[in-house]
């Protein structure tokens, strides 16, 4: 596509924050230290996790940049950034989470394939741009449409990003048309992140934001939007990011037996402590994040200071000075909550966190029961170990 190109090598990569923990240099995949996530409700752009499949695209000329809307539509269209900026801008605070977040812990049960994420392949940002539902009206597709007049049922997003999994072709993914045309789903064509233009790592100049859904569907560096009859047949829709039972291995896997993963399940993580910690006896204050997909708010976060024998309910919060109520209009339905709990600890123990969303979904107790060969959706109870060091008497 004119104006935006995918480099063939990694010589034009953007600068990155030095505190990022790099899991892969080429392509660049990195996450912040877990403590950075709880420093603020909105994650700074530089400390937002980076998930890439190839060299970062380069915009040579924004005046020539166009995104096409085509496929099963009555009037195909090409939009410039000027055209997109003329549409009503919508702001949504939404958490993005890679489906592989916490994969490293799952791999300790049994080896899995994928980027070795710790607990920080997640971030919360304020996204700005027109709603996809408004954009699709420009090509004759009304709001709350499940089947377009020409038979389209899915909206495919195609990136400029070229990746080896697509045999050198573009990264792509799709969502159902009914979701794309639902204003309440708040799917955006975003050109802003935290009030500033997107940076290159996060999709400059234009990306999709699909709130409440795994990050893989929020396609960056948008090239085209295709209205199609069946869901996208790209690699990351059909041969990745699907949830299989622990019995499936690389010898007996049949990708066609599972649907592409969309919403992410309920999740919580302790961020103020590492996996192993040595402390003095006394009060321990625990901070972390909790989130659930599909716009489901967090009803409760339970924290145990004795390995799961007894529990205390954590304080939940989002914006400063505004009480968090899971399904209230004052709360950000697509965003994480931060939580806090404290207790006196006098001996070596395990601290555990688990969250419950407004549909009463709760995290599974053990990772073994949700182990899968790609290491996705590790939402088991998060556990950290505390070694209490008593001063010499």
CSV table of C-alpha atoms in Angstrom, one decimal, residues 89-390:
chain,number,residue,atom,x,y,z
A,89,UNK,CA,-13.6,10.6,17.2
A,90,UNK,CA,-14.5,8.2,20.0
A,91,UNK,CA,-12.3,7.6,23.1
A,92,UNK,CA,-12.2,4.2,24.8
A,93,UNK,CA,-10.1,3.0,27.7
A,94,UNK,CA,-9.3,-0.6,27.0
A,95,UNK,CA,-6.9,-3.2,28.1
A,96,UNK,CA,-5.0,-5.3,25.5
A,97,UNK,CA,-3.6,-8.6,26.6
A,98,UNK,CA,-1.6,-11.1,24.5
A,99,UNK,CA,-3.1,-14.5,24.6
A,100,UNK,CA,0.3,-15.8,25.6
A,101,UNK,CA,0.5,-13.7,28.8
A,102,UNK,CA,2.0,-15.9,31.6
A,103,UNK,CA,3.1,-18.5,29.1
A,104,UNK,CA,6.4,-19.0,31.0
A,105,UNK,CA,4.6,-20.4,34.1
A,106,UNK,CA,2.6,-22.8,31.9
A,107,UNK,CA,5.8,-24.0,30.3
A,108,UNK,CA,7.1,-25.1,33.7
A,109,UNK,CA,4.4,-27.8,33.7
A,110,UNK,CA,5.3,-29.1,30.2
A,111,UNK,CA,7.1,-27.4,27.3
A,112,UNK,CA,5.0,-25.2,25.1
A,113,UNK,CA,5.7,-23.2,21.9
A,114,UNK,CA,5.7,-19.4,21.8
A,115,UNK,CA,7.2,-16.2,23.1
A,116,UNK,CA,8.2,-16.7,26.7
A,117,UNK,CA,6.1,-14.0,28.3
A,118,UNK,CA,6.1,-13.5,32.1
A,119,UNK,CA,3.1,-11.6,33.5
A,120,UNK,CA,3.3,-8.2,31.7
A,121,UNK,CA,2.1,-9.0,28.2
A,122,UNK,CA,-0.8,-6.7,29.1
A,123,UNK,CA,-1.4,-3.0,29.3
A,124,UNK,CA,-4.2,-0.4,29.6
A,125,UNK,CA,-4.4,2.6,27.3
A,126,UNK,CA,-6.8,5.3,26.2
A,127,UNK,CA,-7.4,4.8,22.4
A,128,UNK,CA,-8.8,7.4,20.0
A,129,UNK,CA,-10.3,7.2,16.6
A,130,UNK,CA,-13.6,6.6,14.8
A,131,UNK,CA,-15.8,3.7,15.6
A,132,UNK,CA,-15.7,0.9,13.0
A,133,UNK,CA,-19.5,0.9,12.9
A,134,UNK,CA,-19.4,4.5,11.7
A,135,UNK,CA,-16.8,3.7,9.1
A,136,UNK,CA,-18.7,0.8,7.7
A,137,UNK,CA,-21.8,3.0,7.2
A,138,UNK,CA,-19.7,4.8,4.5
A,139,UNK,CA,-19.8,1.6,2.4
A,140,UNK,CA,-23.5,0.9,2.9
A,141,UNK,CA,-23.4,-1.4,5.9
A,142,UNK,CA,-25.9,-0.2,8.6
A,143,UNK,CA,-25.3,-0.5,12.3
A,144,UNK,CA,-26.2,-3.9,14.0
A,145,UNK,CA,-25.9,-5.8,10.8
A,146,UNK,CA,-25.1,-9.5,11.0
A,147,UNK,CA,-25.2,-10.1,7.2
A,148,UNK,CA,-24.4,-7.4,4.7
A,149,UNK,CA,-26.6,-6.9,1.6
A,150,UNK,CA,-24.0,-8.9,-0.4
A,151,UNK,CA,-23.7,-11.7,2.1
A,152,UNK,CA,-20.7,-10.6,4.2
A,153,UNK,CA,-20.7,-12.0,7.8
A,154,UNK,CA,-17.1,-11.1,8.9
A,155,UNK,CA,-14.8,-8.1,8.8
A,156,UNK,CA,-11.2,-9.0,8.0
A,157,UNK,CA,-8.4,-6.6,8.9
A,158,UNK,CA,-5.2,-6.9,6.8
A,159,UNK,CA,-1.9,-5.4,7.9
A,160,UNK,CA,1.1,-4.1,6.0
A,161,UNK,CA,3.1,-6.3,8.4
A,162,UNK,CA,4.7,-9.2,6.6
A,163,UNK,CA,5.4,-12.4,8.7
A,164,UNK,CA,6.9,-15.8,8.1
A,165,UNK,CA,3.9,-17.6,9.4
A,166,UNK,CA,1.9,-16.2,6.5
A,167,UNK,CA,4.8,-17.3,4.2
A,168,UNK,CA,5.8,-13.7,3.7
A,169,UNK,CA,2.3,-12.4,3.4
A,170,UNK,CA,0.5,-9.9,5.6
A,171,UNK,CA,-0.7,-10.5,9.1
A,172,UNK,CA,-4.5,-10.5,9.3
A,173,UNK,CA,-7.5,-11.4,11.5
A,174,UNK,CA,-11.2,-11.0,11.6
A,175,UNK,CA,-14.2,-10.4,13.8
A,176,UNK,CA,-18.0,-11.1,13.2
A,177,UNK,CA,-19.8,-8.3,11.3
A,178,UNK,CA,-22.4,-8.0,14.0
A,179,UNK,CA,-19.6,-7.1,16.5
A,180,UNK,CA,-18.0,-4.6,14.0
A,181,UNK,CA,-21.3,-2.8,13.4
A,182,UNK,CA,-22.4,-2.7,17.1
A,183,UNK,CA,-21.5,0.8,18.4
A,184,UNK,CA,-21.6,-0.6,22.0
A,185,UNK,CA,-18.8,-3.0,21.2
A,186,UNK,CA,-16.7,0.2,20.6
A,187,UNK,CA,-14.4,-1.3,18.0
A,188,UNK,CA,-12.1,1.5,16.8
A,189,UNK,CA,-9.9,2.5,13.9
A,190,UNK,CA,-7.5,4.1,16.3
A,191,UNK,CA,-4.9,6.7,15.5
A,192,UNK,CA,-4.2,7.9,19.0
A,193,UNK,CA,-2.9,6.1,22.1
A,194,UNK,CA,-2.9,8.0,25.4
A,195,UNK,CA,-3.7,11.3,23.7
A,196,UNK,CA,-0.8,11.1,21.3
A,197,UNK,CA,-0.5,9.7,17.7
A,198,UNK,CA,0.3,6.0,17.7
A,199,UNK,CA,4.0,5.2,17.7
A,200,UNK,CA,5.5,2.8,15.3
A,201,UNK,CA,5.5,-0.2,17.6
A,202,UNK,CA,1.8,0.2,18.3
A,203,UNK,CA,0.6,0.5,14.7
A,204,UNK,CA,1.3,4.0,13.4
A,205,UNK,CA,-0.6,5.5,11.6
A,206,UNK,CA,-3.7,3.4,12.0
A,207,UNK,CA,-4.7,0.2,13.8
A,208,UNK,CA,-7.8,-1.7,14.9
A,209,UNK,CA,-8.8,-1.8,18.6
A,210,UNK,CA,-11.2,-4.7,19.5
A,211,UNK,CA,-11.9,-4.2,23.2
A,212,UNK,CA,-12.3,-7.2,25.4
A,213,UNK,CA,-10.7,-9.6,22.9
A,214,UNK,CA,-7.2,-11.1,22.8
A,215,UNK,CA,-4.6,-8.7,21.3
A,216,UNK,CA,-4.1,-10.7,18.2
A,217,UNK,CA,-7.4,-9.4,16.7
A,218,UNK,CA,-6.4,-5.7,17.2
A,219,UNK,CA,-4.5,-5.6,13.9
A,220,UNK,CA,-1.8,-2.9,13.6
A,221,UNK,CA,-0.5,-0.9,10.5
A,222,UNK,CA,-3.9,-1.3,8.8
A,223,UNK,CA,-3.8,-1.8,5.0
A,224,UNK,CA,-7.4,-2.9,4.2
A,225,UNK,CA,-10.7,-3.9,5.7
A,226,UNK,CA,-12.4,-6.7,3.8
A,227,UNK,CA,-16.1,-7.7,4.2
A,228,UNK,CA,-16.1,-11.5,3.8
A,229,UNK,CA,-18.5,-14.4,4.0
A,230,UNK,CA,-16.5,-16.7,6.2
A,231,UNK,CA,-14.0,-15.8,9.0
A,232,UNK,CA,-10.4,-14.9,8.0
A,233,UNK,CA,-8.4,-17.9,6.8
A,234,UNK,CA,-5.1,-16.4,7.9
A,235,UNK,CA,-2.5,-18.4,10.0
A,236,UNK,CA,-3.3,-16.6,13.3
A,237,UNK,CA,-7.0,-17.2,13.0
A,238,UNK,CA,-6.9,-20.8,11.8
A,239,UNK,CA,-3.6,-22.4,13.0
A,240,UNK,CA,-2.8,-20.4,16.2
A,241,UNK,CA,-4.5,-18.8,19.2
A,242,UNK,CA,-7.0,-21.7,19.7
A,243,UNK,CA,-7.6,-23.3,23.0
A,244,UNK,CA,-7.0,-27.1,23.1
A,245,UNK,CA,-7.2,-29.6,26.0
A,246,UNK,CA,-4.1,-30.9,27.7
A,247,UNK,CA,-4.4,-34.2,25.7
A,248,UNK,CA,-3.7,-32.6,22.4
A,249,UNK,CA,-0.1,-32.6,21.2
A,250,UNK,CA,1.7,-31.6,18.0
A,251,UNK,CA,1.2,-35.2,16.6
A,252,UNK,CA,-2.5,-35.4,17.0
A,253,UNK,CA,-3.6,-31.7,16.7
A,254,UNK,CA,-6.5,-30.9,14.3
A,255,UNK,CA,-6.7,-27.1,14.1
A,256,UNK,CA,-10.2,-27.2,12.5
A,257,UNK,CA,-11.8,-28.7,15.6
A,258,UNK,CA,-11.5,-25.4,17.6
A,259,UNK,CA,-12.8,-21.9,17.0
A,260,UNK,CA,-10.4,-18.9,17.0
A,261,UNK,CA,-10.0,-17.4,20.5
A,262,UNK,CA,-11.7,-14.1,20.9
A,263,UNK,CA,-12.6,-12.9,24.4
A,264,UNK,CA,-9.9,-13.3,27.0
A,265,UNK,CA,-10.9,-15.1,30.3
A,266,UNK,CA,-10.8,-13.6,33.7
A,267,UNK,CA,-7.3,-13.0,34.9
A,268,UNK,CA,-5.4,-11.5,37.9
A,269,UNK,CA,-1.7,-11.1,38.7
A,270,UNK,CA,0.3,-9.9,41.7
A,271,UNK,CA,2.7,-7.2,40.5
A,272,UNK,CA,4.2,-5.8,43.6
A,273,UNK,CA,6.1,-9.0,44.3
A,274,UNK,CA,8.3,-11.3,42.2
A,275,UNK,CA,7.9,-15.1,42.0
A,276,UNK,CA,10.4,-15.5,44.9
A,277,UNK,CA,10.7,-12.9,47.6
A,278,UNK,CA,12.7,-12.5,50.9
A,279,UNK,CA,11.2,-10.2,53.4
A,280,UNK,CA,11.3,-9.4,57.1
A,281,UNK,CA,8.3,-10.4,59.3
A,282,UNK,CA,5.5,-7.8,59.3
A,283,UNK,CA,2.9,-6.2,57.1
A,284,UNK,CA,3.0,-7.0,53.4
A,285,UNK,CA,1.0,-4.9,50.9
A,286,UNK,CA,0.0,-6.6,47.7
A,287,UNK,CA,-0.8,-4.8,44.5
A,288,UNK,CA,-1.8,-6.2,41.1
A,289,UNK,CA,-4.2,-6.1,38.2
A,290,UNK,CA,-7.3,-8.0,37.3
A,291,UNK,CA,-9.2,-8.1,34.0
A,292,UNK,CA,-11.8,-10.0,32.1
A,293,UNK,CA,-12.8,-10.1,28.4
A,294,UNK,CA,-16.1,-9.2,26.7
A,295,UNK,CA,-16.6,-6.1,28.8
A,296,UNK,CA,-17.2,-8.1,31.9
A,297,UNK,CA,-16.2,-6.1,35.0
A,298,UNK,CA,-14.3,-7.5,38.0
A,299,UNK,CA,-16.7,-8.3,40.8
A,300,UNK,CA,-14.1,-9.4,43.3
A,301,UNK,CA,-10.4,-10.1,43.8
A,302,UNK,CA,-9.5,-12.6,46.5
A,303,UNK,CA,-6.0,-12.7,48.0
A,304,UNK,CA,-4.7,-15.4,50.3
A,305,UNK,CA,-1.7,-14.9,52.5
A,306,UNK,CA,-1.5,-18.6,53.5
A,307,UNK,CA,-1.4,-20.5,50.2
A,308,UNK,CA,-5.2,-20.6,49.7
A,309,UNK,CA,-6.4,-21.7,53.1
A,310,UNK,CA,-8.1,-18.4,54.0
A,311,UNK,CA,-8.9,-15.3,51.9
A,312,UNK,CA,-9.3,-11.6,52.1
A,313,UNK,CA,-11.1,-9.4,49.6
A,314,UNK,CA,-8.9,-6.9,47.9
A,315,UNK,CA,-9.8,-3.2,47.3
A,316,UNK,CA,-10.4,-2.6,43.6
A,317,UNK,CA,-9.9,0.7,41.8
A,318,UNK,CA,-9.6,2.3,38.4
A,319,UNK,CA,-9.6,6.1,38.3
A,320,UNK,CA,-8.5,8.1,41.3
A,321,UNK,CA,-11.3,9.4,43.5
A,322,UNK,CA,-14.0,7.4,41.7
A,323,UNK,CA,-15.2,4.2,43.5
A,324,UNK,CA,-15.1,1.2,41.2
A,325,UNK,CA,-18.4,-0.6,40.6
A,326,UNK,CA,-18.0,-3.4,38.1
A,327,UNK,CA,-21.0,-2.7,35.9
A,328,UNK,CA,-21.5,1.0,36.6
A,329,UNK,CA,-21.4,3.6,33.8
A,330,UNK,CA,-18.7,5.5,35.8
A,331,UNK,CA,-16.3,2.5,35.3
A,332,UNK,CA,-14.3,1.6,32.2
A,333,UNK,CA,-15.9,-1.7,31.2
A,334,UNK,CA,-13.1,-2.7,28.8
A,335,UNK,CA,-10.3,-1.9,31.2
A,336,UNK,CA,-8.5,-3.7,34.0
A,337,UNK,CA,-8.9,-2.9,37.6
A,338,UNK,CA,-6.0,-2.5,40.0
A,339,UNK,CA,-6.2,-4.1,43.4
A,340,UNK,CA,-4.7,-3.9,46.9
A,341,UNK,CA,-4.6,-6.2,49.9
A,342,UNK,CA,-2.5,-6.4,53.0
A,343,UNK,CA,-1.8,-8.7,55.9
A,344,UNK,CA,0.9,-9.4,58.6
A,345,UNK,CA,3.2,-12.2,57.6
A,346,UNK,CA,5.4,-13.9,60.2
A,347,UNK,CA,6.5,-17.0,58.4
A,348,UNK,CA,7.4,-18.3,55.0
A,349,UNK,CA,4.2,-18.6,52.9
A,350,UNK,CA,2.6,-18.4,49.5
A,351,UNK,CA,0.5,-15.4,48.5
A,352,UNK,CA,-2.3,-16.2,46.0
A,353,UNK,CA,-4.6,-14.0,43.9
A,354,UNK,CA,-7.8,-15.0,42.0
A,355,UNK,CA,-10.4,-12.8,40.4
A,356,UNK,CA,-14.1,-13.2,39.8
A,357,UNK,CA,-15.9,-11.3,37.0
A,358,UNK,CA,-19.6,-10.1,36.9
A,359,UNK,CA,-20.6,-13.4,35.2
A,360,UNK,CA,-19.1,-15.3,38.2
A,361,UNK,CA,-16.3,-16.7,36.1
A,362,UNK,CA,-13.4,-17.5,38.3
A,363,UNK,CA,-9.8,-18.4,37.6
A,364,UNK,CA,-8.9,-22.1,37.7
A,365,UNK,CA,-6.9,-23.1,40.7
A,366,UNK,CA,-4.1,-25.0,38.9
A,367,UNK,CA,-2.3,-24.4,35.6
A,368,UNK,CA,-2.1,-28.2,34.9
A,369,UNK,CA,-5.8,-28.4,34.0
A,370,UNK,CA,-5.6,-25.7,31.4
A,371,UNK,CA,-2.2,-26.6,29.9
A,372,UNK,CA,-2.2,-26.4,26.1
A,373,UNK,CA,0.5,-26.9,23.6
A,374,UNK,CA,0.6,-23.2,22.5
A,375,UNK,CA,0.7,-22.0,26.1
A,376,UNK,CA,-2.2,-19.5,25.7
A,377,UNK,CA,-4.7,-18.3,28.3
A,378,UNK,CA,-2.8,-19.1,31.5
A,379,UNK,CA,-5.4,-17.7,33.9
A,380,UNK,CA,-4.7,-20.0,36.8
A,381,UNK,CA,-4.4,-18.5,40.3
A,382,UNK,CA,-1.3,-16.3,40.5
A,383,UNK,CA,1.1,-17.4,43.2
A,384,UNK,CA,4.2,-15.8,44.7
A,385,UNK,CA,6.4,-17.2,47.3
A,386,UNK,CA,7.4,-15.3,50.5
A,387,UNK,CA,10.5,-16.3,52.5
A,388,UNK,CA,10.4,-14.6,55.8
A,389,UNK,CA,13.9,-13.9,57.2
A,390,UNK,CA,13.9,-13.4,61.0
